[in-house]
Coordinates of C-alpha atoms and ligand atoms in Angstrom, one line a residue:
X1 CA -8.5 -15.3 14.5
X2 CA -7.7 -16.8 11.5
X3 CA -4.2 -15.3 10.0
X4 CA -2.1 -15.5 6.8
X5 CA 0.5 -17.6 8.6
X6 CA -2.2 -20.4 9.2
X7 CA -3.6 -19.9 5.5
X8 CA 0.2 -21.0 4.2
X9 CA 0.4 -23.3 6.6
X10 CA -3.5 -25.3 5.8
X11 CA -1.7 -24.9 2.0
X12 CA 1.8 -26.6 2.7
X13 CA -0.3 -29.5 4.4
X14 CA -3.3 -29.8 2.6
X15 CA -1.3 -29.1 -0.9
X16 CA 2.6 -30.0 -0.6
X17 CA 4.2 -28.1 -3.0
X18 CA 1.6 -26.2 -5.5
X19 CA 1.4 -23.6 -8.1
X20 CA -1.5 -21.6 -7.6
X21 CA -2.8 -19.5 -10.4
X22 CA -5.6 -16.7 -9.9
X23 CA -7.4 -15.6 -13.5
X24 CA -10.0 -12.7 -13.5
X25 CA -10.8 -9.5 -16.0
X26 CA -9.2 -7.0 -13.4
X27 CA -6.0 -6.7 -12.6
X28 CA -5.5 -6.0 -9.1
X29 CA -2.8 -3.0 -9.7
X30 CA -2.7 -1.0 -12.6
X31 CA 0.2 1.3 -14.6
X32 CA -1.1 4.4 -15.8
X33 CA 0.4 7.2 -17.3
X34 CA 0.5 10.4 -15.7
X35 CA 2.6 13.6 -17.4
X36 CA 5.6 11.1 -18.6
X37 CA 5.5 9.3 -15.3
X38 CA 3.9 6.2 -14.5
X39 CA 2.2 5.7 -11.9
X40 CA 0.1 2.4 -10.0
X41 CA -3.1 2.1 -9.1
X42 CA -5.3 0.0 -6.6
X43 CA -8.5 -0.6 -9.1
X44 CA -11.8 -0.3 -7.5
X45 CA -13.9 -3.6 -7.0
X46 CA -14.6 -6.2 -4.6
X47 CA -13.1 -9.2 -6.1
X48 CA -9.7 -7.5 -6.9
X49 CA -9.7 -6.4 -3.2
X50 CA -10.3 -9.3 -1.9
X51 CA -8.0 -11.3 -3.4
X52 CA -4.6 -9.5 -3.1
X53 CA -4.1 -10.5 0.1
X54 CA -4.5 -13.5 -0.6
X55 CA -2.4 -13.5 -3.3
X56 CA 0.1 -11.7 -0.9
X57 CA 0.2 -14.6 1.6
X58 CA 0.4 -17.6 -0.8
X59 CA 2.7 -16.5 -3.7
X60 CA 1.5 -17.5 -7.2
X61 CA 0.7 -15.9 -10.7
X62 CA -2.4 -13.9 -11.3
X63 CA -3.5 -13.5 -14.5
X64 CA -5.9 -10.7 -15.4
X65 CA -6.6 -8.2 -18.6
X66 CA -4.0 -5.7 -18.6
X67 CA -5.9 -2.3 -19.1
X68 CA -4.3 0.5 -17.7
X69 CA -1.9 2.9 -20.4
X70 CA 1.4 2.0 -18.5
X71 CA 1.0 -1.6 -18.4
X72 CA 3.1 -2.8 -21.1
X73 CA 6.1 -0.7 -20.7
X74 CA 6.2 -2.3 -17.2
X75 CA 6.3 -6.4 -18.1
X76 CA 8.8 -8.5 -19.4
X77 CA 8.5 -10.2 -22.8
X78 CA 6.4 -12.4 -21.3
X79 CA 3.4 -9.9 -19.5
X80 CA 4.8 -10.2 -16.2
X81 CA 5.7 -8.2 -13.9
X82 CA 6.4 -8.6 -9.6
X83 CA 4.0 -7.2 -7.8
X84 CA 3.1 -5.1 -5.5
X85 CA 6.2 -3.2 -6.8
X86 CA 7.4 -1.8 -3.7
X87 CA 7.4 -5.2 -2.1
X88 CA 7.0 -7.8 -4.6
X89 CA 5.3 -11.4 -3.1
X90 CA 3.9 -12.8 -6.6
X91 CA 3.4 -12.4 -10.7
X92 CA 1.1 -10.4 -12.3
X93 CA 0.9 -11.6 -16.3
X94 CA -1.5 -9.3 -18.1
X95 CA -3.5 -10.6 -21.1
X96 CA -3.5 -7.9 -24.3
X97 CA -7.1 -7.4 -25.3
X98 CA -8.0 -5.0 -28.4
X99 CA -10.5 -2.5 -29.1
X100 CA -13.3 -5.0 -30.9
X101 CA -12.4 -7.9 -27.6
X102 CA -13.0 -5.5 -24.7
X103 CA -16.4 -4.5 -26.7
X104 CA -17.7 -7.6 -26.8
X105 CA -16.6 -9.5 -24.0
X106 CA -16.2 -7.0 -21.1
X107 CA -18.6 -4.0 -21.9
X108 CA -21.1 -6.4 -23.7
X109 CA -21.7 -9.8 -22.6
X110 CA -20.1 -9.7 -19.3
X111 CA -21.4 -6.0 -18.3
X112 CA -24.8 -6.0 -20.8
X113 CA -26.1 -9.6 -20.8
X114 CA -24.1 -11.6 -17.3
X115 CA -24.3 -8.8 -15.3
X116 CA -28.4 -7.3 -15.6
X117 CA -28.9 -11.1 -16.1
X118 CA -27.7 -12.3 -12.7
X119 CA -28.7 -9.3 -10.6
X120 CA -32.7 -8.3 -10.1
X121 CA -32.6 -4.7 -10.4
X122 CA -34.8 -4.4 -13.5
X123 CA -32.5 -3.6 -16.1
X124 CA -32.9 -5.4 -19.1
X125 CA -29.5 -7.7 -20.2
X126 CA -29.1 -7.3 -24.1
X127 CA -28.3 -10.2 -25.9
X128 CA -25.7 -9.7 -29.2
X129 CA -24.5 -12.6 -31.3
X130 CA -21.1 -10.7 -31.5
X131 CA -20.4 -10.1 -27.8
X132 CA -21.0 -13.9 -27.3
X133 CA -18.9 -14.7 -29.6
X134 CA -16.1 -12.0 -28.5
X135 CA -16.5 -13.1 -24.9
X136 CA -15.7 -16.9 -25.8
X137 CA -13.0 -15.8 -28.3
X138 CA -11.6 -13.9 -25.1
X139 CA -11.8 -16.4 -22.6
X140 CA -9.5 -18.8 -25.0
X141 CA -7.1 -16.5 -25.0
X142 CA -7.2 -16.7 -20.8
X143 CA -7.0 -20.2 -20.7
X144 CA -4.4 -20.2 -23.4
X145 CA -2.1 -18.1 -20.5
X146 CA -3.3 -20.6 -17.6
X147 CA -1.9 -23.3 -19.9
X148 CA 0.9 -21.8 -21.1
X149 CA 1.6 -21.1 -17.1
X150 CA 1.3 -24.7 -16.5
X151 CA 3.7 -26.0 -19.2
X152 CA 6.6 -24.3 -17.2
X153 CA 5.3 -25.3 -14.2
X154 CA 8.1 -28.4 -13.4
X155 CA 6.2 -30.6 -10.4
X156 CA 4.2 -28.5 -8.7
X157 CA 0.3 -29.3 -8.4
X158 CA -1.1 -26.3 -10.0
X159 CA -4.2 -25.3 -8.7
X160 CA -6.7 -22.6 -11.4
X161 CA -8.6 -20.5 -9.1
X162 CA -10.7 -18.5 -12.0
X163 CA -12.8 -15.3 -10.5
X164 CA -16.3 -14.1 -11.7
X165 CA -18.5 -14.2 -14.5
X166 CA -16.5 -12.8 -17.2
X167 CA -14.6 -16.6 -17.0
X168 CA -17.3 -18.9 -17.5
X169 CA -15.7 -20.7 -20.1
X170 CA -11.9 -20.9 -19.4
X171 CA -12.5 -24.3 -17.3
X172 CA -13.6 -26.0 -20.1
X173 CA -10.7 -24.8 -22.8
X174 CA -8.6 -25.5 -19.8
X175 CA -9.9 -28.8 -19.6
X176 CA -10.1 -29.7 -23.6
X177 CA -5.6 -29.3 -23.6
X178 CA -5.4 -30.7 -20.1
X179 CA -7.8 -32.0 -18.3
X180 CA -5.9 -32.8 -14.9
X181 CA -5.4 -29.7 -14.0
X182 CA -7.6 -28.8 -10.9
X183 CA -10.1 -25.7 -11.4
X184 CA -12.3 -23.8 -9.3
X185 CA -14.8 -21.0 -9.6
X186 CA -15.9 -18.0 -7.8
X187 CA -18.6 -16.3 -8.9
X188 CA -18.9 -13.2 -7.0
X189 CA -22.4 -12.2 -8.4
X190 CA -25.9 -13.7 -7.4
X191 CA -27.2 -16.9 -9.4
X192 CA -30.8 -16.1 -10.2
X193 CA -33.2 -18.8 -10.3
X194 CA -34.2 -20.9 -13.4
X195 CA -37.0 -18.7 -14.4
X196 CA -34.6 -15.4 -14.8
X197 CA -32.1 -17.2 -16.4
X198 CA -34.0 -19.3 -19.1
X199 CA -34.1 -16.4 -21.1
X200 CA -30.5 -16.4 -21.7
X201 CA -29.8 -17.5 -25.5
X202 CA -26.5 -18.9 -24.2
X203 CA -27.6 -20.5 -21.4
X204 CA -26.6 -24.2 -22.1
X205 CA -22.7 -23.4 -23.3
X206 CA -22.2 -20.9 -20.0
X207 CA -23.4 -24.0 -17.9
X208 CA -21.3 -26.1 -19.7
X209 CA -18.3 -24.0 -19.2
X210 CA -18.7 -23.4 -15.7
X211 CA -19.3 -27.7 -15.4
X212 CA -16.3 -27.8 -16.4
X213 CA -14.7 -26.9 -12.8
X214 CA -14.2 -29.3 -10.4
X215 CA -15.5 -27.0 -8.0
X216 CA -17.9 -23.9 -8.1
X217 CA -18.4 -21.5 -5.2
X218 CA -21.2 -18.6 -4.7
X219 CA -21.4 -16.5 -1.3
X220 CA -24.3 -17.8 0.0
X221 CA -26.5 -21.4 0.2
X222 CA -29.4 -19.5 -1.7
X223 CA -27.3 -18.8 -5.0
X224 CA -25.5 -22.1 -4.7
X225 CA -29.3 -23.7 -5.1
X226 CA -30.4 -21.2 -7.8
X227 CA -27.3 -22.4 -10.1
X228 CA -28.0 -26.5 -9.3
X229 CA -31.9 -25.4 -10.1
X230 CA -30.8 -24.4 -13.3
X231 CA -28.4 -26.8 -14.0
X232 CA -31.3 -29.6 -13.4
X233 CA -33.8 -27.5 -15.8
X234 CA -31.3 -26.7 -18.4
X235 CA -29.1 -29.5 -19.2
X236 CA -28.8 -33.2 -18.8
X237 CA -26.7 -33.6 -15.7
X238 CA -27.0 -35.9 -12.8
X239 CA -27.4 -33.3 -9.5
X240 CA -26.6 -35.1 -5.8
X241 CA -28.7 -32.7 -3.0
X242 CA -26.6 -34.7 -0.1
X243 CA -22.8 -34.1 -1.7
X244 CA -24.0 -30.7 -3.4
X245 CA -22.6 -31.4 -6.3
X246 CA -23.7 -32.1 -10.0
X247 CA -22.0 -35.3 -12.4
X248 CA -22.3 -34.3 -16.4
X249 CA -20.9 -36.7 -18.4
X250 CA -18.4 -38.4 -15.9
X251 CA -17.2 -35.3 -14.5
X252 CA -18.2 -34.4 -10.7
X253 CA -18.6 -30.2 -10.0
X254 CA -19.1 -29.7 -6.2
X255 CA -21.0 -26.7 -5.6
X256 CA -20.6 -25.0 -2.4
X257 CA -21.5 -21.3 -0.8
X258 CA -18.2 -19.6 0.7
X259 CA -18.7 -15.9 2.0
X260 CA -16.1 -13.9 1.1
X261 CA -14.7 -11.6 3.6
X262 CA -11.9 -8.9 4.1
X263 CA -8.6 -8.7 6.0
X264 CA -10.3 -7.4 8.8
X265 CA -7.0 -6.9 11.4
X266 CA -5.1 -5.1 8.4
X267 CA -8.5 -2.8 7.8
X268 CA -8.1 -2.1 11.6
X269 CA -4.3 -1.5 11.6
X270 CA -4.4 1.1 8.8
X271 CA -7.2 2.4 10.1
X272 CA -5.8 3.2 13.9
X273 CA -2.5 4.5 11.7
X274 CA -1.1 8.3 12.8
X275 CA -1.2 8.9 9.0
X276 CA -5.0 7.4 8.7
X277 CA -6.0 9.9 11.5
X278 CA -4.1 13.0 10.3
X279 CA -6.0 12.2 6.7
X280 CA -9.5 12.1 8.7
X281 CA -9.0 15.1 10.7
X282 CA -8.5 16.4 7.5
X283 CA -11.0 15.4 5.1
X284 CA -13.5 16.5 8.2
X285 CA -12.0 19.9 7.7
X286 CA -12.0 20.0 4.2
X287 CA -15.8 19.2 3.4
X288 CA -17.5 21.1 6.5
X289 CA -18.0 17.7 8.6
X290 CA -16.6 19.1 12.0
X291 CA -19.4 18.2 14.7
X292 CA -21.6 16.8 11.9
X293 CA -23.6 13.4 12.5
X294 CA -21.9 11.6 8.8
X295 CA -23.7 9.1 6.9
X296 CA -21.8 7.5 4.0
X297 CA -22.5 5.8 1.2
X298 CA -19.6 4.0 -0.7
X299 CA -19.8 2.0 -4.0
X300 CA -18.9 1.5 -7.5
X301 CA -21.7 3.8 -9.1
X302 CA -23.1 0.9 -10.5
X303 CA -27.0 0.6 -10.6
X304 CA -27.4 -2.3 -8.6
X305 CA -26.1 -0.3 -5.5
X306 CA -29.4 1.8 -4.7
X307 CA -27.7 5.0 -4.9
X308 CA -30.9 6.5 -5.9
X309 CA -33.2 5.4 -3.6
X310 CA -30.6 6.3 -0.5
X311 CA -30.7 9.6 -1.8
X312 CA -34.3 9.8 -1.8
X313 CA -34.8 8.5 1.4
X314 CA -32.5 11.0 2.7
X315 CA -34.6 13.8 1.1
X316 CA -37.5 12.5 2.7
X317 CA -35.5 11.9 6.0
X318 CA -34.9 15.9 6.1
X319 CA -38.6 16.5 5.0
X320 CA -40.1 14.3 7.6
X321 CA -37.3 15.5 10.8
X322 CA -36.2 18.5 10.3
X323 CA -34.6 19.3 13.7
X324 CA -31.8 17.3 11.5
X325 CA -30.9 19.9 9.2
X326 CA -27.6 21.5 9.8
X327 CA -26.8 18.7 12.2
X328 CA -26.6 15.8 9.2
X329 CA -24.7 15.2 5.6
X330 CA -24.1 12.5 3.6
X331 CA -21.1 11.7 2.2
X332 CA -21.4 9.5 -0.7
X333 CA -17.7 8.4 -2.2
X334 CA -16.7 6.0 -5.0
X335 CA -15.2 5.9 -8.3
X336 CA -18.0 5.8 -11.8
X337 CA -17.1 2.8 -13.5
X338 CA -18.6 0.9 -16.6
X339 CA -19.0 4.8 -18.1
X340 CA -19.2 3.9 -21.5
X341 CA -22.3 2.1 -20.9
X342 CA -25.6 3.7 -21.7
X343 CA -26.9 2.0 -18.4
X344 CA -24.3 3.4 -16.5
X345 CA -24.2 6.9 -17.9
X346 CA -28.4 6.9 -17.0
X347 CA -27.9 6.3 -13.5
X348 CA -24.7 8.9 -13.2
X349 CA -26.9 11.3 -14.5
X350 CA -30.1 10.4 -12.1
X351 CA -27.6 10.5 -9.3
X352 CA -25.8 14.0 -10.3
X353 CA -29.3 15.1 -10.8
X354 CA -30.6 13.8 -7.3
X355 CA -27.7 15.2 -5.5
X356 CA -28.3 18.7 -6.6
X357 CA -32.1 18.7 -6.4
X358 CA -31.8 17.6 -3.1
X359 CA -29.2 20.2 -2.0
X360 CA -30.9 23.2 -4.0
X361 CA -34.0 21.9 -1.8
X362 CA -32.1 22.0 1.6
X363 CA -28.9 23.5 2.1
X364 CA -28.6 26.9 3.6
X365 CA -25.8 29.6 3.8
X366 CA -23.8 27.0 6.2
X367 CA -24.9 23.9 5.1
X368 CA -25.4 21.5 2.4
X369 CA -27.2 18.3 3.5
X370 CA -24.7 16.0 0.7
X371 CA -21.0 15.9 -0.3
X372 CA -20.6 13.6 -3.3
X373 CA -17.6 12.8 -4.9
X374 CA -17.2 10.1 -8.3
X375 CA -14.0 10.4 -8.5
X376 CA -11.4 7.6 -7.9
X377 CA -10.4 7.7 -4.2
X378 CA -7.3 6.0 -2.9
X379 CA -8.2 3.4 -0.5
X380 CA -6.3 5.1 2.3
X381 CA -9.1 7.5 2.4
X382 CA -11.7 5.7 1.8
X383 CA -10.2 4.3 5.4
X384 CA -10.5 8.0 6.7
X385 CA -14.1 8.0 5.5
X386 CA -14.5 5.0 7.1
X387 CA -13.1 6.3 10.0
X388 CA -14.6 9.4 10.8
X389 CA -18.6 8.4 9.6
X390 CA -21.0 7.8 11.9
X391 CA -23.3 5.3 9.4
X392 CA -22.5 3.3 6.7
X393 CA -25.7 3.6 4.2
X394 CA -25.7 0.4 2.2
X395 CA -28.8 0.2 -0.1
X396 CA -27.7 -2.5 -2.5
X397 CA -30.9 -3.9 -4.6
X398 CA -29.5 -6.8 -5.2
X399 CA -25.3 -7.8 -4.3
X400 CA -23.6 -11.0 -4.4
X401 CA -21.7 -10.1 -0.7
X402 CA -20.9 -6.2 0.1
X403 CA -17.7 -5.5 0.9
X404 CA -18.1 -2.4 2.1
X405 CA -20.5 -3.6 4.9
X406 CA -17.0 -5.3 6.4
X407 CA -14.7 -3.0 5.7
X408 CA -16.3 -0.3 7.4
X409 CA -17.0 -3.2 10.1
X410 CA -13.4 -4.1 10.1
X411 CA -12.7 -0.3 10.8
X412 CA -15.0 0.7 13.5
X413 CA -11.6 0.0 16.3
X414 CA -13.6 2.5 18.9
X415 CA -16.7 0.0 18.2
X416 CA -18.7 3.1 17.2
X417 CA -21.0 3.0 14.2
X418 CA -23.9 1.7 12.8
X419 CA -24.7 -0.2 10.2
X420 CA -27.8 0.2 7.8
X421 CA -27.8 -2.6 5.8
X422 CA -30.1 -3.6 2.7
X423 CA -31.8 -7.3 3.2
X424 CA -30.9 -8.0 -0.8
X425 CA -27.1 -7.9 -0.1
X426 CA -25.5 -11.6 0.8
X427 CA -23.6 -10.1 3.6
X428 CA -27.1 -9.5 5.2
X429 CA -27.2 -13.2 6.1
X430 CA -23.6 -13.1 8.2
X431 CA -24.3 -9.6 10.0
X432 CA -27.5 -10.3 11.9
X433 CA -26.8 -6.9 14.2
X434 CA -27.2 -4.3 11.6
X435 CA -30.7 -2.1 10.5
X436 CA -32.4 -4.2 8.0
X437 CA -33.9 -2.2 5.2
X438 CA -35.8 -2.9 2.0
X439 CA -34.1 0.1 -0.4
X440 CA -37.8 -0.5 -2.0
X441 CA -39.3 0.3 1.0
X442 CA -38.7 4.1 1.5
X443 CA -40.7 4.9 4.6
X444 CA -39.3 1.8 6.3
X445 CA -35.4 3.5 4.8
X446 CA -36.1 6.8 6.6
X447 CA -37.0 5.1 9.8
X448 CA -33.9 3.5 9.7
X449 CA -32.2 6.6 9.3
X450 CA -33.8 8.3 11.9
X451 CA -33.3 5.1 14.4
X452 CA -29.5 4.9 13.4
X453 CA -29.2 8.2 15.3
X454 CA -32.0 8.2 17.7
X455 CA -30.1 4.0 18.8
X456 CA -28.3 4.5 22.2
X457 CA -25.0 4.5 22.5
X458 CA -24.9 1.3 24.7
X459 CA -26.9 -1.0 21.8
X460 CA -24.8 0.5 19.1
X461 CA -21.4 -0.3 20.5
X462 CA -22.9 -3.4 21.5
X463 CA -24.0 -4.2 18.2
X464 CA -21.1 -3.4 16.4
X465 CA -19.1 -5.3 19.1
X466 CA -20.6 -8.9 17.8
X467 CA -20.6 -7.7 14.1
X468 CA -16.9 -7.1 14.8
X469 CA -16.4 -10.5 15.6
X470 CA -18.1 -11.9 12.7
X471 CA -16.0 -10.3 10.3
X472 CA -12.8 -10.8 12.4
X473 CA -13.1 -14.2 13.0
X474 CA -14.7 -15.0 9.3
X475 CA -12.0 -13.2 7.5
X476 CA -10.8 -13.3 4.1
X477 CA -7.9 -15.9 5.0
X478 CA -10.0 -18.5 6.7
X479 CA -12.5 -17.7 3.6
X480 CA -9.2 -18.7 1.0
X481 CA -8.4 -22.0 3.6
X482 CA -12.1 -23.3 3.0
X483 CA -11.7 -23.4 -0.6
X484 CA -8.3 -24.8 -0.5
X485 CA -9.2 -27.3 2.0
X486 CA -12.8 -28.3 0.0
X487 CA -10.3 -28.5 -3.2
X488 CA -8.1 -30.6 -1.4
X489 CA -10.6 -33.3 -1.4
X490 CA -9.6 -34.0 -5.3
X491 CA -6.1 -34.6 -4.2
X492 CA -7.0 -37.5 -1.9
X493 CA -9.0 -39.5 -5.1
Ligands
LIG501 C1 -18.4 -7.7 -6.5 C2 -19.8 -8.1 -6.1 C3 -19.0 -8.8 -3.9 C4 -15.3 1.6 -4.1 N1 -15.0 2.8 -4.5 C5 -13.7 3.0 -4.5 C6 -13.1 1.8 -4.0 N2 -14.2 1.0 -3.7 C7 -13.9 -0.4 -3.2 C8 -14.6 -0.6 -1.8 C9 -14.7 -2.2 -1.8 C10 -15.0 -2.5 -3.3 O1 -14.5 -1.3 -4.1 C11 -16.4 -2.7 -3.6 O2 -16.7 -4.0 -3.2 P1 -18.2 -4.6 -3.1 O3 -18.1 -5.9 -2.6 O4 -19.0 -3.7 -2.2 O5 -18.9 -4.5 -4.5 P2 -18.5 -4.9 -6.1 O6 -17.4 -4.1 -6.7 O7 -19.8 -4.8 -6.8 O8 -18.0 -6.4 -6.0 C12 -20.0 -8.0 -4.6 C13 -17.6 -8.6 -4.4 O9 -17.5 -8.6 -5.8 C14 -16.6 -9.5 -3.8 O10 -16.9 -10.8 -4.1 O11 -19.0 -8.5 -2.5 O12 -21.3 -8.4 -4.2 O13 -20.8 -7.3 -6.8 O14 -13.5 -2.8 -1.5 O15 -13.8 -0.2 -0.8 N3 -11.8 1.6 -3.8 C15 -11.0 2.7 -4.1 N4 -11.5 3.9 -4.6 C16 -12.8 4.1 -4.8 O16 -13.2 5.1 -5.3 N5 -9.7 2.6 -3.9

C-alpha cells in the first residue's frame, strides 16, 4: 500500500527541493463565528477532502477564497494562517472576495454556467455577460496570490497545482508574468463532449486558459478524450493521440486521466476508533436504527446526486416488498450547499417534499421508513454512518469520481456492506464489484435494492473484500505521486 512516507519520498527524488502551491475556491478549513467564539470547520466537498492529506504530507501553501465569518481575525497581514491549527503541517492564505465577485464568479459562472454545463443532468447552464466577466476578474486576483507566493519563494522549484473549474484561467495570468512556473490542472468535474459544450459563449477563452497548463488531468480516459475532442473542434491547436497531449502555439499541455482516491488506511483507523464506535452505537439509538437493515445516502444536496430518484425507488421498493416495512430505513445525511441558487433551492424542496410524502405513505406508530438530515455533519459521524449502514445508495446522474463510494469502501474494516452504485459516476469504472444501476432506470433501482439485501453473506464480504483492495492500494497518495511523477517529466527537458 502506497503511504505518505513514499509520497514525500517520490517528491524529494523526483522534485529536489520544491515549493508546492495548491489554489482552489474552497478552503479546506474554515473560521466561523459562533456566540463570540470562533470556531473551525471541515467544509463539505470532495476536492477539499481530498486534498488535505495531501497537503498534510507534503507541506506547502494552499490558497483558496476565504469565506467563513472568522477568517480574517485569524491570518496574519498577509492571509495566512498554519493549519490544521491543532497541528499545523502547512499555510493556508485566503483570497478576500466581495459581495458583487462571489455573485459572479462562484454562484454564477462557476455554479450556473461550468457546473450544469459540464454535468448531464438536464439543467440548463445560464450564460451572463457579468459573471464571465466577474469570474475572470476573480481568477486574476488568484493568480496574483500564486505570483506573489512565488516572488518570495528563494530557489525552490515551485510547482501550481490549481483545482477545479472555478480556475480555468489562473494558468494563463500565471503564465502572462511568469511563464516558467510549472502548472497543472485538476478538474474534478466530467468534460462533456464537443456537442454539449459548443454552446458555451465562452468556450474559446476557458480552453485557452486551461491550455495554458503544462498539464491537465480528469478522473477518467473518457473525459480526458471529451476535452481533446473539444479542443480539436474549438480552436486551432495541434492534438498528439500517442503522447495525449495537445501543442497551441508552442506550448505542449499533456492531458491525462488520474482517479482520485481517499486515504483509505486513515478512513479505516478512525473508523475502528473507541470514540467512532461509542458515536455509532449512539446515533443507532438516537434515530430508532437498532436491528434495522440501514441504507444511506450521503451527498452534497446538489442535483446531480439523484437524491430524487433514490427516494422514489425506495417508495416503490416498499410498494413492490412489503415484508420490508418495519425491517428497513434510509438514512440520507449531508450538508445543503449552493442554497442561494434557485436550482438548488428546487431540488431541496422536491427532496423535503419526497421525504415526507413517502413517510406520510409508510410509516406506522413504530416506524418511519426515512431519517433525513441537511444539516452540516462533522465528518466523524459521517464515519459512524458509515460505520453502522448496511448499503451505501449512490445514485449520482452524472459525477466526475464519488467519494463517498470509497469512503464508505475505505470504512467497511468487518468487510460488510454493499455497494449500489450508479453507472454515470467515474468511480463506477475502478469498483467493478458493486450493484450497477441506471438512477434512470427505476425498476432496475428497486431490484437492486431488493438484491442488496436478498445477496448472501459470502458474495457480499467477498465483494467488498476486492473493492477493499482497490481503494487501498489506489489511494489518494499514490493518486498525488502520479501527478508529481507525470509533472516531473517537464523538469528533465
Ligand atoms: C467533486 C466532484 C469528485 C458530504 N456531506 C457532508 C460531508 N460530505 C463529504 C463526503 C465526501 C464529500 O463531501 C463529497 O465528495 P464527492 O466526491 O462525493 O462529491 P462532490 O462534492 O460533488 O465532489 C466529484 C470530487 O469532487 C473529488 O474530485 O469525486 O465527482 O463532483 O468526502 O464525505 N462532509 C461533512 N459533512 C457533511 O454534511 N463533514
Amino acid at each position: 500500500m502506497y503511504t505518505k512516507e513514499d509520497l514525500k519520498n517520490t517528491i524529494v527524488s523526483e522534485l529536489g527541493e520544491y515549493n508546492l502551491i495548491v489554489v482552489s475556491n474552497r478552503e479546506p478549513y474554515i473560521h466561523i463565528m459562533k456566540e463570540d467564539k470562533i470556531v473551525v470547520w471541515r467544509p463539505t466537498g470532495g476536492a477539499v477532502t481530498a486534498l488535505d492529506p495531501i497537503m498534510k504530507a507534503c507541506g506547502g501553501t494552499w490558497i483558496a477564497h476565504g469565506s467563513g465569518n472568522g477568517d480574517k481575525k485569524v491570518v496574519d497581514r498577509d492571509g495566512k494562517i498554519k493549519v490544521p491549527v491543532e497541528n499545523p503541517r502547512y499555510t493556508l492564505k485566503r483570497v478576500w472576495l466581495d459581495k458583487e465577485e462571489e455573485k459572479g464568479y462562484y454562484y454564477g459562472f462557476a455554479n450556473e454556467t461550468l457546473w450544469p454545463l459540464c454535468h448531464i443532468s438536464y439543467t440548463r447552464p445560464v450564460f451572463r455577460e457579468s459573471d464571465w466577466q466577474q469570474y475572470k476578474k476573480v481568477n486574476k486576483k488568484f493568480a496574483d496570490a500564486v505570483l506573489s507566493e512565488i516572488n518570495h519563494s528563494d530557489k525552490k522549484k515551485t510547482i501550481v497545482w490549481l483545482q477545479d473549474f472555478h480556475m480555468a484561467l489562473v494558468a494563463k495570468y500565471i503564465k502572462e508574468k511568469n511563464p516558467h512556473v510549472i502548472c497543472a490542472y485538476f478538474w474534478h468535474i466530467p468534460w462533456p463532449n464537443p456537442e454539449v459544450f459548443r454552446i458555451c459563449p465562452f468556450r474559446k477563452e476557458i480552453i485557452d486558459g486551461i491550455l495554458a497548463n503544462d498539464m491537465v488531468g480528469f478522473h477518467i480516459r473518457y473525459h480526458a478524450d471529451n476535452f481533446i475532442d473539444t479542443v480539436e473542434r474549438e480552436v486551432e491547436a495541434k492534438t498528439d493521440r500517442e503522447r495525449n497531449s495537445i501543442i497551441k502555439e508552442g506550448h505542449e499541455t499533456l492531458v491525462r486521466s488520474f482517479p482520485i482516491s481517499v486515504d483509505a488506511q486513515d478512513i479505516e483507523n478512525q473508523v475502528t476508533s473507541k470514540e467512532t464506535e461509542e458515536r455509532a452505537n449512539e446515533l443507532k439509538k438516537e434515530l430508532s436504527l437498532e436491528n434495522k437493515i440501514i441504507f444511506l445516502g450521503c451527498d452534497r444536496i446538489d442535483y446531480t446526486k439523484g437524491i430524487p430518484e433514490r427516494l422514489i425507488a425506495f417508495d416503490k421498493f416498499l410498494d413492490k416488498y412489503p415484508q420490508y416495512k418495519e425491517k428497513v430505513v434510509f438514512v440520507q445525511i449531508g450538508a445543503v450547499s449552493r442554497i442561494l441558487l434557485k436550482s438548488y433551492a428546487n431540488i431541496n424542496s422536491e427532496i423535503n417534499r419526497l421525504v415526507g410524502e413517502i413517510n406520510w405513505k409508510h410509516s406506522t406508530s413504530e416506524w418511519a421508513p426515512i431519517v433525513f438530515s441537511k444539516e452540516f455533519i462533522p465528518y466523524k459521524d459521517i464515519l459512524a454512518f458509515y460505520r453502522i449502514s448496511d448499503v451505501i445508495v449512490i445514485s449520482s446522474l452524472h459525477d466526475g469520481m464519488n467519494l463517498v463510494a470509497k469512503e464508505y469502501i475505505a470504512s467497511k474494516f468487518d468487510n460488510k456492506g454493499t455497494v449500489i452504485l450508479s453507472q454515470f459516476t467515474g468511480s463506477a469504472r475502478e469498483l467493478q464489484e458493486a450493484i450497477f444501476i441506471n438512477p434512470y432506470n427505476i425498476n432496475e433501482f428497486v431490484e437492486a435494492l431488493k438484491c442488496s439485501i436478498d445477496m448472501s453473506a459470502k458474495e457480499k464480504e467477498k465483494r467488498m473484500k476486492v473493492l477493499r483492495d482497490i481503494v487501498s492500494e489506489n489511494n489518494i497518495y499514490k493518486w498525488a505521486a502520479t501527478v508529481i511523477l507525470e509533472l516531473s517529466k517537464f523538469y528533465l527537458y
